[in-house]
Amino acid sequence: MKPTCRILFNCRNSAIFGFPPAKCVNGNSAKLCLNFERKAQFHTSPYHSFSGFRRIVDDARKKFRVPNWSFGQSGVIISRSNDVGMRNRVVSVIANASSSRFRDFSTSVETRVNESNFERIYVQGGVNVKPLGVERIDKDENVVGGGEEDSGTEVVGEKLNVENEGELKVESPKREESQIEKEAWKLLKDAVVTYCGSPVGTVAANDPNDKLPLNYDQVFIRDFVPSALAFLLKGEGEIVRNFLLHTLQLQSWEKTVDCYSPGQGLMPASFKVRTVPLDGNNFEEVLDPDFGESAIGRVAPVDSGLWWIILLRAYGKITGDYALQERVDVQTGLKMILNLCLTDGFDMFPSLLVTDGSCMIDRRMGIHGHPLEIQALFYSALRCSREMLSVNDGSKNLVRAINNRLSALSFHIREYYWVDMRKINEIYRYKTEEYSLDATNKFNIYPEQIPSWLMDWIPEEGGYLIGNLQPAHMDFRFFTLGNLWSIVSSLGTPRQNEAILNLIEAKWDDLVCHMPLKICYPALESEDWRIITGSDPKNTPWSYHNGGSWPTLLWQFTLACIKMRKLDLARKAVALAEKRLLVDHWPEYYDTRTGKFIGKQSRLYQTWTIAGYLTSKMLLDNPEMASLLFWEEDYELLEICVCGLGKTGRKKCSRVAARSQILV
């Protein structure tokens, strides 16, 4: 008996997308849930970095003076037509370079996004969105090796390149997968979760000996990102497309904690596919999301929506399927997330104000306020959104707000979060209680806050972005994810990005040692641990979030190293992880100062440990693919920077003034 499927919810707000919850109906004439039985689907190749085509695009972009971030999109689409006794493959390169695709970014300082039109359209359900349609990619067993009738196009390997403005060159894979990679792929595929017969994600951990999985048997948005990238780089995009659309559908529903509901547009932290019995022998599958109402600490995930936006862009970049991000329901969900993040409040800073436990560090660790991890992901999500938003009369104010927030946020983080030997010396001599627009110590930081460990630890060549900044408080801990993602997104300046990797290399024994990479350094110990964590027995010193080593950070470290052309550093870290991960059964995290021991409460067969390793290996094998996942410095943002660089207060910075102040 095939199950029906629906989404388990209070359905009061279902009109926001203009369609009811997804359902699967029993019966021979019924269609499976969400059009999963449709077979006609283009097949996209993940390899569409064509040197010749890129040269044409770059020349055209320069000729028309179009900024790089606003110029079109490209992809390879492989379609099939089945005739009697014949199968043709047509390869076409599509470049949407028309003027209608150019982003017309305003330099106005207006940042209001809560206008009545936006609320009417995107909150009150005024858009009649077409039903969610997820199409299965129909795989062809004969994809490799085309026949003589392929119109001069031969496909004999996984990688395609275009040279000489149209000539298709075929490259075969450079090496065979190692035994550890084969084992990792098997485990990753075993972790796949299906809904109505189609893949929708991967469980957080899949340890067969774990009798109390808690919520590790759920699909987490944050955890699925490395799995999604591994599948995309492998050329398997169906699971990622399904995941993006299903989590989008979960976004619109109302969840409460003790009669109180979080802001609209919030993405769930995770979801689970549950089987619910009906009358007789019938049963149905339901998607049950968790917005934090069941989580330890009852904290809503701030980073889920940001990761969703980042993954949406990565899906389009790698597969070439830009039609997904242009769908009305996807554009609506994207705007809802942005509206939630850009809502005006009481904060004077452009950084997002969040509570403890709202990101990867999801327990009390003293990161409440403006943690670097959230700011780096926020900046990345804004840059993604600027590329993907359809610019029209209904979104122009939102685009304007994104531009202004990007420039203000980059200035704020680069100027006030950065520390190196020179900056620490400056803080060491700060004057306090300064009241004026031209104050040097704007946040009233007391020099006594500089910890003794930092004075001896900071290298001469190198620096990093601190973990947090609030009035009279600087968190000098090194948080790896925030610093790595600042490199990937170019939140830091080119010199800062290079200095961060220089610091990691110089302090390799502290931040990597036996297993990459420390989630933060140093750990909270003694009274600091008792007061700041509340004596958390799981976050004891050098364990879990409190200085533990997390192998899943490997793929982000690899991406940052490729961007900064330090591939040897990434290969060194990957080789180090390979020695332990398979033998130790892919733990979630490692304990102790050197990362020698498997975490005391670490789950084994942790999916994002497996996926992080696979993604790192594939990125190192194909470094050109990494360019689709990171951003270069955007100097045009500096032209619209709004800040108080001079004694006259708020003013619009010129490019020269902004660069002289920001680029260290």
XYZ file of C-alpha atoms in Angstrom:
664
model
C 0.000 0.000 0.000
C 1.475 3.355 -1.024
C 1.337 5.990 1.675
C -0.379 9.277 1.256
C 1.631 12.268 2.363
C 0.900 15.637 3.793
C 2.456 18.256 6.009
C 1.570 18.047 9.684
C 0.560 21.525 10.738
C -1.940 23.975 11.974
C -3.039 25.125 8.542
C -4.404 28.577 9.371
C -1.704 30.379 7.441
C -1.651 28.189 4.363
C -3.007 30.998 2.198
C 0.302 32.772 2.351
C 1.521 30.811 -0.638
C -1.895 30.574 -2.234
C -2.204 26.798 -2.088
C -3.219 24.165 0.474
C -0.873 21.671 2.139
C 0.648 19.073 -0.163
C -1.173 15.746 -0.222
C -0.856 12.285 -1.698
C -4.141 10.569 -2.408
C -4.576 6.784 -2.437
C -5.929 5.115 -5.533
C -4.761 3.884 -8.913
C -5.673 7.096 -10.671
C -4.042 9.320 -8.062
C -0.909 11.321 -8.641
C 1.910 10.985 -6.206
C 2.641 13.861 -3.881
C 3.845 17.095 -5.476
C 4.028 15.772 -9.045
C 6.810 13.346 -8.175
C 5.750 10.989 -10.975
C 6.497 13.496 -13.699
C 9.366 12.166 -15.760
C 10.091 14.992 -18.184
C 12.920 16.958 -16.654
C 16.059 18.540 -17.977
C 19.263 16.987 -16.743
C 21.875 19.474 -15.676
C 25.574 18.990 -15.666
C 27.474 20.258 -12.639
C 30.399 21.134 -14.788
C 29.626 24.335 -16.614
C 32.758 26.382 -16.000
C 33.577 26.961 -19.635
C 36.743 28.925 -20.184
C 35.791 30.088 -23.657
C 32.269 31.049 -22.705
C 33.425 32.848 -19.591
C 35.813 34.889 -21.705
C 32.938 35.957 -23.953
C 30.787 36.838 -20.946
C 33.587 38.834 -19.323
C 34.264 40.742 -22.537
C 30.587 41.578 -22.913
C 30.317 42.583 -19.287
C 33.278 44.939 -19.570
C 32.031 46.394 -22.835
C 28.663 47.302 -21.365
C 30.197 48.244 -17.994
C 28.044 45.792 -16.132
C 29.263 44.760 -12.655
C 30.247 41.126 -12.313
C 27.612 40.352 -9.697
C 24.759 41.516 -11.908
C 25.682 39.914 -15.202
C 23.389 37.120 -16.231
C 23.618 33.446 -15.449
C 24.977 30.548 -17.398
C 24.468 26.834 -17.363
C 24.635 23.672 -19.391
C 21.349 21.985 -20.096
C 21.347 18.469 -21.477
C 17.943 17.488 -22.812
C 16.782 14.315 -24.468
C 14.331 13.505 -27.206
C 13.349 9.874 -27.609
C 12.663 8.903 -31.202
C 12.197 5.389 -32.618
C 15.603 3.687 -32.688
C 17.378 6.916 -31.954
C 18.392 8.979 -28.917
C 19.806 12.451 -29.400
C 21.489 14.617 -26.897
C 21.462 18.347 -27.360
C 23.873 20.465 -25.413
C 23.103 24.135 -25.285
C 24.745 26.957 -23.403
C 22.342 29.568 -22.155
C 23.361 33.040 -21.106
C 20.705 35.379 -19.793
C 22.499 38.617 -20.517
C 19.576 40.774 -21.513
C 19.174 44.178 -19.982
C 16.108 43.023 -18.077
C 18.340 40.792 -15.967
C 20.625 43.603 -14.841
C 20.238 44.654 -11.227
C 19.440 48.316 -10.959
C 20.820 48.958 -7.524
C 19.950 52.281 -5.957
C 22.440 54.130 -3.797
C 19.765 55.751 -1.682
C 20.174 55.487 2.085
C 16.511 54.555 2.570
C 16.308 51.241 4.458
C 12.605 50.809 5.162
C 11.325 47.443 4.001
C 8.087 47.149 5.946
C 6.026 49.058 3.456
C 2.348 48.363 3.075
C 2.650 46.908 -0.419
C 5.140 44.303 0.776
C 2.931 43.319 3.715
C -0.144 43.114 1.532
C 1.485 40.889 -1.071
C 3.773 38.691 0.974
C 2.078 38.474 4.344
C -1.615 38.517 3.606
C -1.393 35.930 0.848
C -2.167 38.130 -2.158
C -0.057 36.122 -4.595
C -1.663 33.152 -6.303
C 1.360 30.881 -6.321
C 1.304 27.833 -8.516
C 1.337 24.521 -6.607
C 4.657 23.193 -5.522
C 5.980 20.945 -8.262
C 9.058 18.860 -7.649
C 10.140 16.898 -10.664
C 12.293 13.802 -10.495
C 15.377 13.883 -12.672
C 15.052 10.987 -15.063
C 18.488 9.378 -15.118
C 19.721 7.811 -18.303
C 21.884 4.739 -18.023
C 23.505 5.670 -21.343
C 24.543 9.184 -20.453
C 28.224 8.315 -20.726
C 29.406 7.889 -24.268
C 27.303 9.412 -27.035
C 26.629 7.847 -30.398
C 27.645 9.010 -33.839
C 24.423 10.890 -34.277
C 25.080 13.325 -31.437
C 25.542 16.253 -33.823
C 29.288 16.301 -33.263
C 28.954 16.281 -29.492
C 30.626 13.432 -27.665
C 30.311 12.890 -23.940
C 32.739 10.313 -22.598
C 33.414 11.567 -19.078
C 32.023 13.575 -16.223
C 33.607 16.913 -17.039
C 32.743 19.190 -19.958
C 34.680 22.226 -21.127
C 34.052 24.636 -23.955
C 37.064 25.986 -25.792
C 37.509 28.099 -28.881
C 34.076 29.675 -28.486
C 31.917 26.646 -28.984
C 34.114 23.595 -29.352
C 33.209 21.004 -26.751
C 36.162 19.325 -25.080
C 35.722 16.209 -23.015
C 37.871 15.390 -19.999
C 37.785 12.049 -18.254
C 37.932 11.812 -14.459
C 41.475 12.346 -13.160
C 41.505 9.627 -10.528
C 39.506 6.804 -9.047
C 37.776 7.097 -5.716
C 39.704 5.740 -2.747
C 38.277 3.131 -0.422
C 37.457 5.735 2.231
C 35.564 7.824 -0.335
C 33.560 4.807 -1.497
C 32.670 4.010 2.097
C 31.710 7.649 2.720
C 29.423 7.730 -0.315
C 27.733 4.529 0.798
C 27.108 5.963 4.260
C 25.867 9.270 2.847
C 23.366 7.545 0.576
C 22.215 5.337 3.456
C 21.414 8.527 5.388
C 19.014 9.823 2.707
C 15.434 10.453 3.862
C 12.565 9.939 1.411
C 9.133 11.514 1.386
C 6.456 10.138 -0.925
C 9.111 8.039 -2.616
C 11.527 10.869 -3.378
C 14.669 12.019 -1.525
C 14.268 15.178 0.577
C 17.371 15.289 2.778
C 19.719 13.349 5.045
C 19.415 12.542 8.735
C 21.856 14.235 11.096
C 23.370 10.914 12.213
C 22.749 7.308 11.222
C 24.397 5.188 13.899
C 22.683 1.754 13.892
C 23.743 1.191 17.511
C 22.218 4.414 18.820
C 19.055 3.496 20.714
C 18.267 7.100 21.767
C 18.730 9.247 18.660
C 16.898 12.259 20.165
C 16.578 14.632 17.186
C 19.591 13.233 15.299
C 17.151 11.245 13.133
C 15.774 14.493 11.686
C 16.803 16.497 8.619
C 18.484 19.741 9.723
C 18.778 22.650 7.307
C 22.210 23.580 8.672
C 23.503 19.999 8.643
C 22.211 19.212 5.170
C 24.257 21.929 3.417
C 27.492 19.895 3.086
C 25.425 16.866 2.024
C 23.699 19.009 -0.596
C 27.014 20.285 -1.947
C 28.390 16.746 -2.138
C 25.363 15.620 -4.156
C 25.511 18.699 -6.391
C 29.207 18.268 -7.120
C 28.456 14.617 -7.906
C 25.828 15.706 -10.418
C 22.812 14.582 -8.357
C 20.606 17.629 -7.950
C 17.180 16.082 -7.378
C 17.529 15.692 -3.612
C 18.672 19.309 -3.235
C 15.813 20.655 -5.339
C 13.302 18.624 -3.318
C 14.852 19.802 -0.051
C 14.703 23.474 -1.036
C 11.062 23.300 -2.085
C 9.826 21.249 0.856
C 11.524 23.417 3.467
C 10.124 26.434 1.654
C 6.648 24.998 2.066
C 7.301 24.463 5.773
C 8.313 28.092 6.182
C 4.819 29.520 5.915
C 3.247 27.770 8.866
C 2.666 29.004 12.364
C 4.436 27.303 15.271
C 4.073 28.430 18.862
C 5.885 28.132 22.178
C 3.478 28.640 25.070
C 0.966 30.568 22.946
C 3.630 32.796 21.346
C 4.662 32.628 17.694
C 8.024 33.695 16.214
C 8.328 36.050 13.273
C 6.833 35.109 9.932
C 9.373 33.896 7.408
C 11.300 31.802 9.931
C 12.760 28.585 8.541
C 12.595 25.475 10.729
C 15.724 24.108 12.342
C 14.791 20.610 11.199
C 11.980 18.372 10.056
C 11.112 14.713 10.276
C 9.099 12.429 8.006
C 6.547 10.648 10.157
C 4.172 7.842 9.227
C 0.661 8.282 10.595
C -1.815 5.368 10.502
C -5.272 5.941 9.050
C -8.391 3.784 8.996
C -7.889 0.224 7.865
C -4.550 -0.587 6.271
C -3.963 2.921 5.015
C -1.307 5.259 6.304
C 0.174 8.574 5.311
C 3.511 10.363 5.513
C 3.707 13.791 7.105
C 6.457 16.391 7.407
C 6.765 17.554 11.001
C 9.024 20.618 11.391
C 10.747 21.924 14.505
C 11.085 25.718 14.749
C 12.755 25.527 18.137
C 9.657 24.704 20.153
C 11.090 21.240 20.877
C 14.787 22.136 20.938
C 16.915 22.198 24.061
C 16.598 25.763 25.316
C 13.625 26.485 23.009
C 15.703 28.748 20.769
C 14.558 29.578 17.235
C 17.279 29.007 14.591
C 18.479 32.298 13.138
C 20.881 30.630 10.723
C 18.440 28.198 9.020
C 16.998 30.801 6.663
C 20.467 32.152 5.893
C 21.782 28.685 5.019
C 18.687 28.074 2.870
C 19.419 31.185 0.807
C 23.083 30.220 0.422
C 22.136 26.710 -0.718
C 19.550 28.058 -3.167
C 22.269 30.080 -4.902
C 24.698 27.152 -4.880
C 22.060 24.921 -6.492
C 21.595 27.359 -9.357
C 25.314 27.970 -9.814
C 26.283 24.304 -9.956
C 23.332 22.842 -11.863
C 22.461 25.792 -14.090
C 18.797 25.410 -13.074
C 18.112 29.093 -12.433
C 14.410 28.585 -13.085
C 13.996 27.313 -9.530
C 15.081 30.558 -7.886
C 12.864 32.538 -10.295
C 9.663 30.739 -9.256
C 7.101 32.977 -7.602
C 6.889 30.853 -4.445
C 10.670 30.766 -4.090
C 10.936 34.522 -4.601
C 8.193 34.967 -2.004
C 9.964 32.797 0.553
C 13.230 34.597 -0.115
C 11.622 37.975 0.525
C 10.004 36.720 3.716
C 13.391 35.705 5.133
C 14.911 39.041 4.155
C 11.980 40.949 5.609
C 12.459 39.114 8.901
C 16.202 39.895 8.977
C 15.953 43.514 7.788
C 13.091 44.592 10.027
C 13.875 47.851 11.799
C 14.383 47.595 15.521
C 16.108 49.308 18.409
C 19.627 48.217 17.481
C 22.108 50.889 16.402
C 24.416 48.424 14.667
C 24.043 46.854 11.176
C 24.889 43.432 12.643
C 22.068 41.054 13.599
C 21.169 40.908 17.292
C 20.469 37.310 18.334
C 20.212 35.233 21.462
C 22.526 32.450 22.651
C 22.131 29.063 20.962
C 20.637 30.349 17.691
C 23.299 28.967 15.325
C 25.728 26.019 15.083
C 26.637 26.611 18.731
C 23.110 25.827 19.903
C 23.729 25.826 23.639
C 24.636 28.528 26.131
C 28.199 29.604 25.332
C 28.125 33.361 25.896
C 27.662 34.244 22.224
C 24.446 36.217 22.622
C 24.487 39.643 21.027
C 26.187 39.985 17.663
C 28.125 36.713 17.106
C 30.478 36.656 14.134
C 29.040 33.427 12.713
C 25.603 34.974 12.213
C 27.052 38.177 10.738
C 29.139 36.244 8.186
C 26.165 34.091 7.160
C 23.915 37.172 7.074
C 26.360 38.971 4.788
C 26.578 35.902 2.528
C 22.792 35.565 2.377
C 22.432 39.242 1.447
C 24.946 38.861 -1.377
C 23.114 35.740 -2.573
C 19.769 37.537 -2.443
C 21.066 40.466 -4.437
C 21.950 38.045 -7.216
C 18.704 36.087 -7.122
C 15.966 38.639 -6.406
C 13.790 39.595 -9.339
C 13.977 43.377 -9.444
C 10.620 45.063 -10.005
C 8.471 47.763 -8.451
C 7.543 45.451 -5.587
C 11.132 44.609 -4.651
C 13.132 47.754 -5.421
C 12.941 49.033 -1.834
C 14.079 45.632 -0.574
C 17.029 45.662 -2.992
C 17.917 49.164 -1.803
C 17.834 47.995 1.807
C 20.067 45.023 0.950
C 22.656 47.298 -0.688
C 22.759 49.685 2.229
C 22.958 46.877 4.790
C 25.754 45.135 2.889
C 27.950 48.214 2.791
C 27.254 49.155 6.410
C 27.779 45.592 7.663
C 31.061 45.107 5.812
C 32.422 48.384 7.189
C 31.275 47.549 10.721
C 32.830 44.067 10.793
C 36.064 45.029 9.049
C 36.661 48.071 11.222
C 35.497 46.951 14.668
C 35.787 43.131 14.744
C 39.309 42.898 13.356
C 42.265 42.316 15.684
C 45.936 41.819 14.953
C 49.074 42.875 16.779
C 48.638 46.509 15.727
C 44.957 46.632 16.729
C 45.578 45.003 20.108
C 48.244 47.598 20.811
C 45.690 50.268 19.957
C 43.067 48.768 22.279
C 45.696 48.438 24.997
C 46.078 52.244 25.003
C 42.359 53.096 24.671
C 40.918 56.015 26.564
C 37.492 55.342 28.025
C 34.290 57.305 28.663
C 34.589 59.177 25.356
C 31.457 61.104 24.413
C 31.619 62.523 20.886
C 31.119 61.641 17.230
C 34.876 61.471 16.652
C 35.622 59.149 19.603
C 38.270 56.496 18.979
C 36.907 54.028 21.525
C 33.355 54.062 20.173
C 32.141 51.060 22.180
C 33.789 52.061 25.462
C 36.036 49.002 25.586
C 38.187 48.804 28.706
C 41.807 47.749 28.002
C 41.654 45.373 30.969
C 39.351 43.165 28.870
C 42.287 42.013 26.735
C 42.895 38.459 28.022
C 46.381 37.433 29.036
C 46.385 34.417 26.698
C 45.875 36.684 23.668
C 48.926 38.843 24.353
C 51.245 35.865 23.865
C 49.103 33.963 21.336
C 48.558 36.476 18.534
C 51.270 36.032 15.844
C 53.214 38.897 14.317
C 51.909 38.015 10.851
C 48.229 37.271 11.014
C 44.972 38.302 12.616
C 41.316 37.343 12.906
C 37.793 38.607 13.456
C 36.701 38.459 17.087
C 33.673 36.449 18.132
C 31.418 39.251 19.335
C 31.194 42.989 19.927
C 28.816 44.832 22.221
C 29.032 47.967 24.363
C 31.957 47.570 26.790
C 32.485 43.983 25.653
C 34.733 42.290 23.091
C 34.757 38.497 22.886
C 38.348 37.786 21.826
C 37.791 34.057 21.254
C 38.614 32.743 17.784
C 35.460 31.240 16.230
C 36.422 29.153 13.216
C 33.150 29.066 11.274
C 32.660 32.833 11.354
C 36.228 33.515 10.244
C 36.148 30.918 7.468
C 32.835 32.169 6.144
C 34.112 35.745 6.271
C 36.822 34.634 3.853
C 34.382 32.765 1.617
C 31.946 35.691 1.414
C 34.613 38.438 1.301
C 33.178 39.976 4.437
C 36.803 40.533 5.375
C 39.168 42.520 3.168
C 41.641 40.627 0.959
C 44.428 41.350 3.423
C 42.306 40.283 6.372
C 41.312 37.053 4.632
C 44.940 36.204 3.989
C 45.868 37.080 7.568
C 43.197 34.713 8.959
C 44.700 31.748 7.084
C 48.172 32.889 8.123
C 47.030 32.762 11.744
C 45.541 29.263 11.317
C 48.803 28.083 9.768
C 50.913 29.717 12.473
C 48.696 28.298 15.250
C 48.134 24.913 13.598
C 48.824 22.949 16.780
C 46.163 24.948 18.649
C 43.431 25.100 15.989
C 43.980 21.795 14.131
C 46.539 19.458 15.727
C 45.213 15.876 15.393
C 41.788 16.680 13.886
C 40.562 19.743 11.994
C 39.112 22.046 13.214
C 38.513 23.653 16.593
C 35.067 25.230 16.692
C 36.479 27.957 18.953
C 39.684 28.768 20.779
C 40.395 28.822 23.647
C 37.903 26.842 25.715
C 36.106 28.352 28.702
C 37.557 26.871 31.872
C 37.102 27.044 35.636
C 34.975 29.994 36.772
C 34.431 31.231 33.210
C 32.949 27.851 32.262
C 30.738 27.774 35.352
C 29.402 31.315 34.939
C 29.142 31.652 31.163
C 27.845 28.161 30.295
C 25.897 27.644 33.506
C 28.089 24.626 34.346
C 26.929 22.866 31.153
C 28.026 19.198 31.508
C 28.157 18.740 27.726
C 30.204 21.884 27.049
C 32.985 21.054 29.482
C 36.403 22.519 28.590
C 37.759 21.285 25.221
C 34.585 19.347 24.444
C 31.621 19.820 22.088
C 31.069 23.563 21.465
C 33.581 24.570 24.128
C 36.791 24.053 22.165
C 35.905 20.700 20.576
C 37.175 19.737 17.104
C 34.536 19.407 14.378
C 35.462 17.586 11.133
C 32.491 19.122 9.310
C 34.341 22.462 9.273
C 36.776 20.846 6.839
C 34.783 21.699 3.707
C 34.539 25.367 4.623
C 38.249 25.467 5.405
C 38.926 23.861 2.015
C 36.732 26.399 0.254
C 38.508 29.289 1.995
C 41.945 27.855 1.158
C 41.050 27.421 -2.513
C 39.844 30.990 -2.693
C 43.062 32.293 -1.148
C 45.201 29.911 -3.252
C 46.463 27.897 -0.308
C 45.533 24.434 -1.575
C 48.453 22.776 0.222
C 47.028 23.893 3.544
C 43.648 22.335 2.707
C 45.256 19.108 1.485
C 47.219 18.889 4.727
C 44.022 19.174 6.776
C 42.143 16.640 4.627
C 45.008 14.141 4.850
C 45.010 14.560 8.618
C 41.279 13.843 8.833
C 41.537 10.807 6.541
C 43.771 9.035 9.042
C 41.065 9.005 11.703
C 37.544 9.429 10.339
C 36.995 5.980 8.839
C 38.701 4.179 11.731
C 36.722 6.188 14.298
C 33.389 5.672 12.461
C 32.893 9.316 11.433
C 32.309 11.025 14.816
C 30.398 14.256 15.253
C 33.241 15.918 17.168
C 36.503 15.233 19.017
C 37.538 16.204 22.545
C 40.653 17.468 24.352
C 42.980 20.345 23.546
C 44.674 18.402 20.740
C 41.555 16.663 19.363
C 42.874 13.169 20.116
C 39.766 11.571 21.606
C 36.315 10.955 20.165
C 33.807 13.253 21.872
C 32.370 11.882 25.082
C 28.800 12.299 23.790
C 29.677 12.347 20.088
C 27.322 10.561 17.720
C 28.995 8.188 15.286
C 28.261 8.078 11.553
C 27.508 11.794 11.721
C 26.266 12.760 8.263
C 27.788 16.212 7.987
C 31.161 14.795 9.012
C 30.890 12.359 6.103
C 29.581 14.976 3.675
C 32.137 17.580 4.747
C 34.948 15.188 3.915
C 33.472 14.254 0.528
C 32.840 17.874 -0.408
C 36.418 18.774 0.512
C 37.812 15.978 -1.651
C 35.711 16.968 -4.654
C 36.589 20.645 -4.312
C 40.282 19.801 -4.211
C 39.866 17.587 -7.279
C 38.016 20.372 -9.118
C 39.135 23.719 -7.644
C 37.408 25.582 -10.479
C 34.061 24.479 -9.034
C 34.868 26.307 -5.801
C 34.624 29.636 -7.626
C 30.873 29.021 -7.922
C 30.565 28.912 -4.135
C 32.566 31.931 -2.964
C 32.509 35.673 -3.624
C 35.269 38.061 -4.583
C 35.695 41.549 -3.148
C 32.918 43.875 -4.338
C 34.432 47.350 -4.490
C 31.169 48.817 -5.772
C 29.719 48.324 -2.298
C 32.205 50.870 -1.037
C 30.653 53.523 -3.254
C 27.382 53.343 -1.325
C 28.948 53.029 2.135
C 27.050 55.098 4.689
C 29.077 55.750 7.825
C 30.593 58.468 9.960
C 34.157 58.556 8.725
C 34.582 62.254 9.377
C 33.804 64.718 12.142
C 30.747 65.969 10.261
C 28.720 62.886 11.194
C 26.797 60.789 8.649
C 27.931 61.261 5.103
C 28.186 59.284 1.923
C 31.682 57.897 1.451
C 33.536 58.090 -1.809
C 35.310 54.989 -3.064
C 38.732 56.433 -2.172
C 37.695 57.409 1.362
C 36.032 54.057 2.018
C 38.967 52.046 0.733
C 41.464 54.063 2.717
C 39.483 53.433 5.895
C 38.457 49.815 5.332
C 41.229 48.050 3.463
C 43.875 47.349 6.072
